[in-house]
Amino acid sequence: MKKRLVSLLMALALCLSLLPATALAATPNGQVIYVGNVNVTSGGYWTTGNDGTVTAFTGEGTPADNFIHYDATNNVLTLHNAVIKKELDYSESIQGGTYIPGSAIGVFHQNGAAELTIQLEGTNTIAEVSNGIYVLASSNSTGDASLTITGDGSLNASASQRGIMVQSNSSDAALKIENAKVTATASSFGDGVSVQSKNDSSVSLTVDGGSLTATGGGNYGAGIRFQFGSGGSGSGTPTVTVSNNAIVRASGNAGGIATNATAATPSGTGIVFDGSIGTVYGDVTLQEDLTINEGESLTIGDGASLTVPEGTTLTNNGTVTTEEGGTLTNNGSLVCNHHFGGTATCTEKATCDLCGAEYGDFLPHSLTKTEAKAPTCTGAGNEAYWTCGSCGKYFSDASGNTEITEDSWILNPIGHDWMDAVYTWSDDGSTCTATRTCKHDSTHTETSKATVTAAQTKAPTCTQMGETTYKAAFEADWAMTQTKVIADIPAAGHTLTKTEAQAPTCTEAGNEAYWTCGTCGKYFSDGEGKEEITLDSTVLSALGHDYKDGVCTRCDGKDPDYVPPTEPDAPAQTGESPLLPALAVLMILSAAALLWTGRKRQQF
């Protein structure tokens, strides 16, 4: 028996040595504690069933599992895989029955400080109650309210109004979490965690290692609320301190970390999410996997660092920003499901600031159009093309879908298409210029001057000028040799000799006066050679003889054929002589013969 007692004392000493120094305070005198509608103030063991009921343990030693133990000496409540789903009934007959009803774990002190340390072992659950944990120092004169949750286990405190509430009506209020993993949720309305003190006092939240996740419910619930006094406004000093790589998450429709006084600024070494905005304070090394949820951000500011050690995973579904002076070191696993940061261009996708992977789409090209220009005879043209002002690339379409190489749009000059050359002579034939004009552009012309040589090709006559043929030879191979004939040698003029007029005779023809050119042999009726005539036109025919009785009256010539008439017999006196008509006929015939003979002579 003695040995058994020594063993028990040694075990008790060992247990006491394992408790944190803050948990070794004795139960405040006059404080009452309820768990699952059971008063546990006197200490002992209780088991919890699957339905969350709390039942006194009547067996020997320690329950095997799912139990509650309250150490009244040291004011330590141990939860060992406990499930609590029963709340304190409203009752005027018990101490605090009208102050902390609805609490799964309720701590009430009427006249002094309200204090409790909860030791977590394994996985513990509070659910289906109005308030998860409620620590109240209700005195209006003196007494702090404080709650410490410690151990290497976890607690999920889910309630319709408040997950965890620590309240002092006369002094300061504090919640401290050491190494444990605590979740506090208000499912319907109210705050995930509420720490309330007297006006002009202080409230504090300290998370030393482990984590706290607090979620408010309804439209007015905050994740963590610091309250000074009972009104909507108050004054005091709220503090949030993290250390030992602790992680705090606070979210709710009324804010992440809300207060009716000056806002609290976290400090220490850890990570605090105020709503969706997370901040790394100091040099933090993850102790467990961390997920940045969609819509959340985590900032590693100047002077802060976050290390993901081997065996730990940082999963990003939101945004992780490392500011200048901040450091992110990944020695474990980094899963980036939401890329962010970086700058995309029209040729490169953005690079995720967190994991360095490319993501998203290319930016559209910033295109400027160069209009099409038709080529000319001598100048190059171009097809229409677009140039990106960002990447400097070239495209054949306004959408930037078809890239082309530089200068591929150039259209070569089309060259001249010359019309036939036009030749321009000077009036005197001394110069000749060849000009050709392009069919595409009439302002495009070429000229070539010739070397001109001259040769007389027709001698002048008395009346006609002589001619000179000019020959133009060009250096340009497109110009043809040209000739031009100009009558530019003066006429020589007639050399006239006069033939005097000569009257015709009976047997010789005569002529009128006329002039003969000794050069051209032509005949003229005047001495100036103006009226050309034929030689025949100057001839005057012979007059022919005019015989009378056989003798020409003009030249006294005798008609050789003349026969003098004989004397006829005297006719009868009674009538006309019968020879007279015959003689008359003979004389007519003779005259005709003489006339014909005269004309023949004129012709020969």
mmCIF file of N, CA, C and O in Angstrom, residues 8 19 37 70 104 124 169 173 299 352 408 426 448 549:
data_model
loop_
_atom_site.group_PDB
_atom_site.id
_atom_site.type_symbol
_atom_site.label_atom_id
_atom_site.label_comp_id
_atom_site.label_asym_id
_atom_site.label_seq_id
_atom_site.Cartn_x
_atom_site.Cartn_y
_atom_site.Cartn_z
ATOM 1 N N LEU A 8 1.756 6.901 -6.769
ATOM 2 C CA LEU A 8 0.738 7.902 -7.140
ATOM 3 C C LEU A 8 1.266 9.316 -6.950
ATOM 4 O O LEU A 8 1.019 10.213 -7.753
ATOM 5 N N LEU A 19 2.639 20.511 -16.703
ATOM 6 C CA LEU A 19 1.704 21.613 -16.918
ATOM 7 C C LEU A 19 2.459 22.918 -17.104
ATOM 8 O O LEU A 19 3.491 23.159 -16.460
ATOM 9 N N ASN A 37 -23.542 21.045 -19.104
ATOM 10 C CA ASN A 37 -24.649 21.153 -18.139
ATOM 11 C C ASN A 37 -24.350 20.406 -16.838
ATOM 12 O O ASN A 37 -25.250 20.062 -16.079
ATOM 13 N N TYR A 70 -11.237 17.595 -14.570
ATOM 14 C CA TYR A 70 -10.995 18.927 -14.017
ATOM 15 C C TYR A 70 -10.146 18.787 -12.766
ATOM 16 O O TYR A 70 -10.518 18.091 -11.813
ATOM 17 N N ALA A 104 -21.428 25.394 -23.463
ATOM 18 C CA ALA A 104 -20.945 24.021 -23.344
ATOM 19 C C ALA A 104 -19.936 23.934 -22.214
ATOM 20 O O ALA A 104 -19.947 22.988 -21.413
ATOM 21 N N ASN A 124 -10.947 17.234 -30.016
ATOM 22 C CA ASN A 124 -12.073 17.556 -29.141
ATOM 23 C C ASN A 124 -13.076 18.422 -29.892
ATOM 24 O O ASN A 124 -12.702 19.267 -30.724
ATOM 25 N N ASN A 169 -16.426 42.331 -16.602
ATOM 26 C CA ASN A 169 -17.220 43.569 -16.513
ATOM 27 C C ASN A 169 -16.554 44.617 -15.648
ATOM 28 O O ASN A 169 -17.079 45.731 -15.516
ATOM 29 N N ALA A 173 -9.502 41.589 -19.988
ATOM 30 C CA ALA A 173 -9.899 40.265 -20.472
ATOM 31 C C ALA A 173 -8.807 39.763 -21.414
ATOM 32 O O ALA A 173 -8.236 40.535 -22.191
ATOM 33 N N THR A 299 0.813 38.459 -47.444
ATOM 34 C CA THR A 299 1.896 39.376 -47.765
ATOM 35 C C THR A 299 3.076 39.135 -46.836
ATOM 36 O O THR A 299 2.912 39.093 -45.604
ATOM 37 N N CYS A 352 4.282 33.790 -62.814
ATOM 38 C CA CYS A 352 3.723 33.842 -61.460
ATOM 39 C C CYS A 352 4.793 34.288 -60.469
ATOM 40 O O CYS A 352 5.912 33.742 -60.449
ATOM 41 N N SER A 408 9.113 42.392 -96.090
ATOM 42 C CA SER A 408 8.418 41.484 -97.000
ATOM 43 C C SER A 408 7.261 42.186 -97.703
ATOM 44 O O SER A 408 6.696 41.657 -98.653
ATOM 45 N N SER A 426 15.062 71.863 -134.752
ATOM 46 C CA SER A 426 15.025 73.321 -134.854
ATOM 47 C C SER A 426 14.636 73.668 -136.287
ATOM 48 O O SER A 426 14.757 72.855 -137.206
ATOM 49 N N SER A 448 17.400 63.292 -125.287
ATOM 50 C CA SER A 448 18.752 63.057 -125.810
ATOM 51 C C SER A 448 18.967 64.007 -126.985
ATOM 52 O O SER A 448 18.127 64.098 -127.883
ATOM 53 N N ASP A 549 -3.409 88.673 -210.890
ATOM 54 C CA ASP A 549 -2.964 88.562 -212.295
ATOM 55 C C ASP A 549 -1.599 87.908 -212.342
ATOM 56 O O ASP A 549 -0.709 88.300 -213.114
#
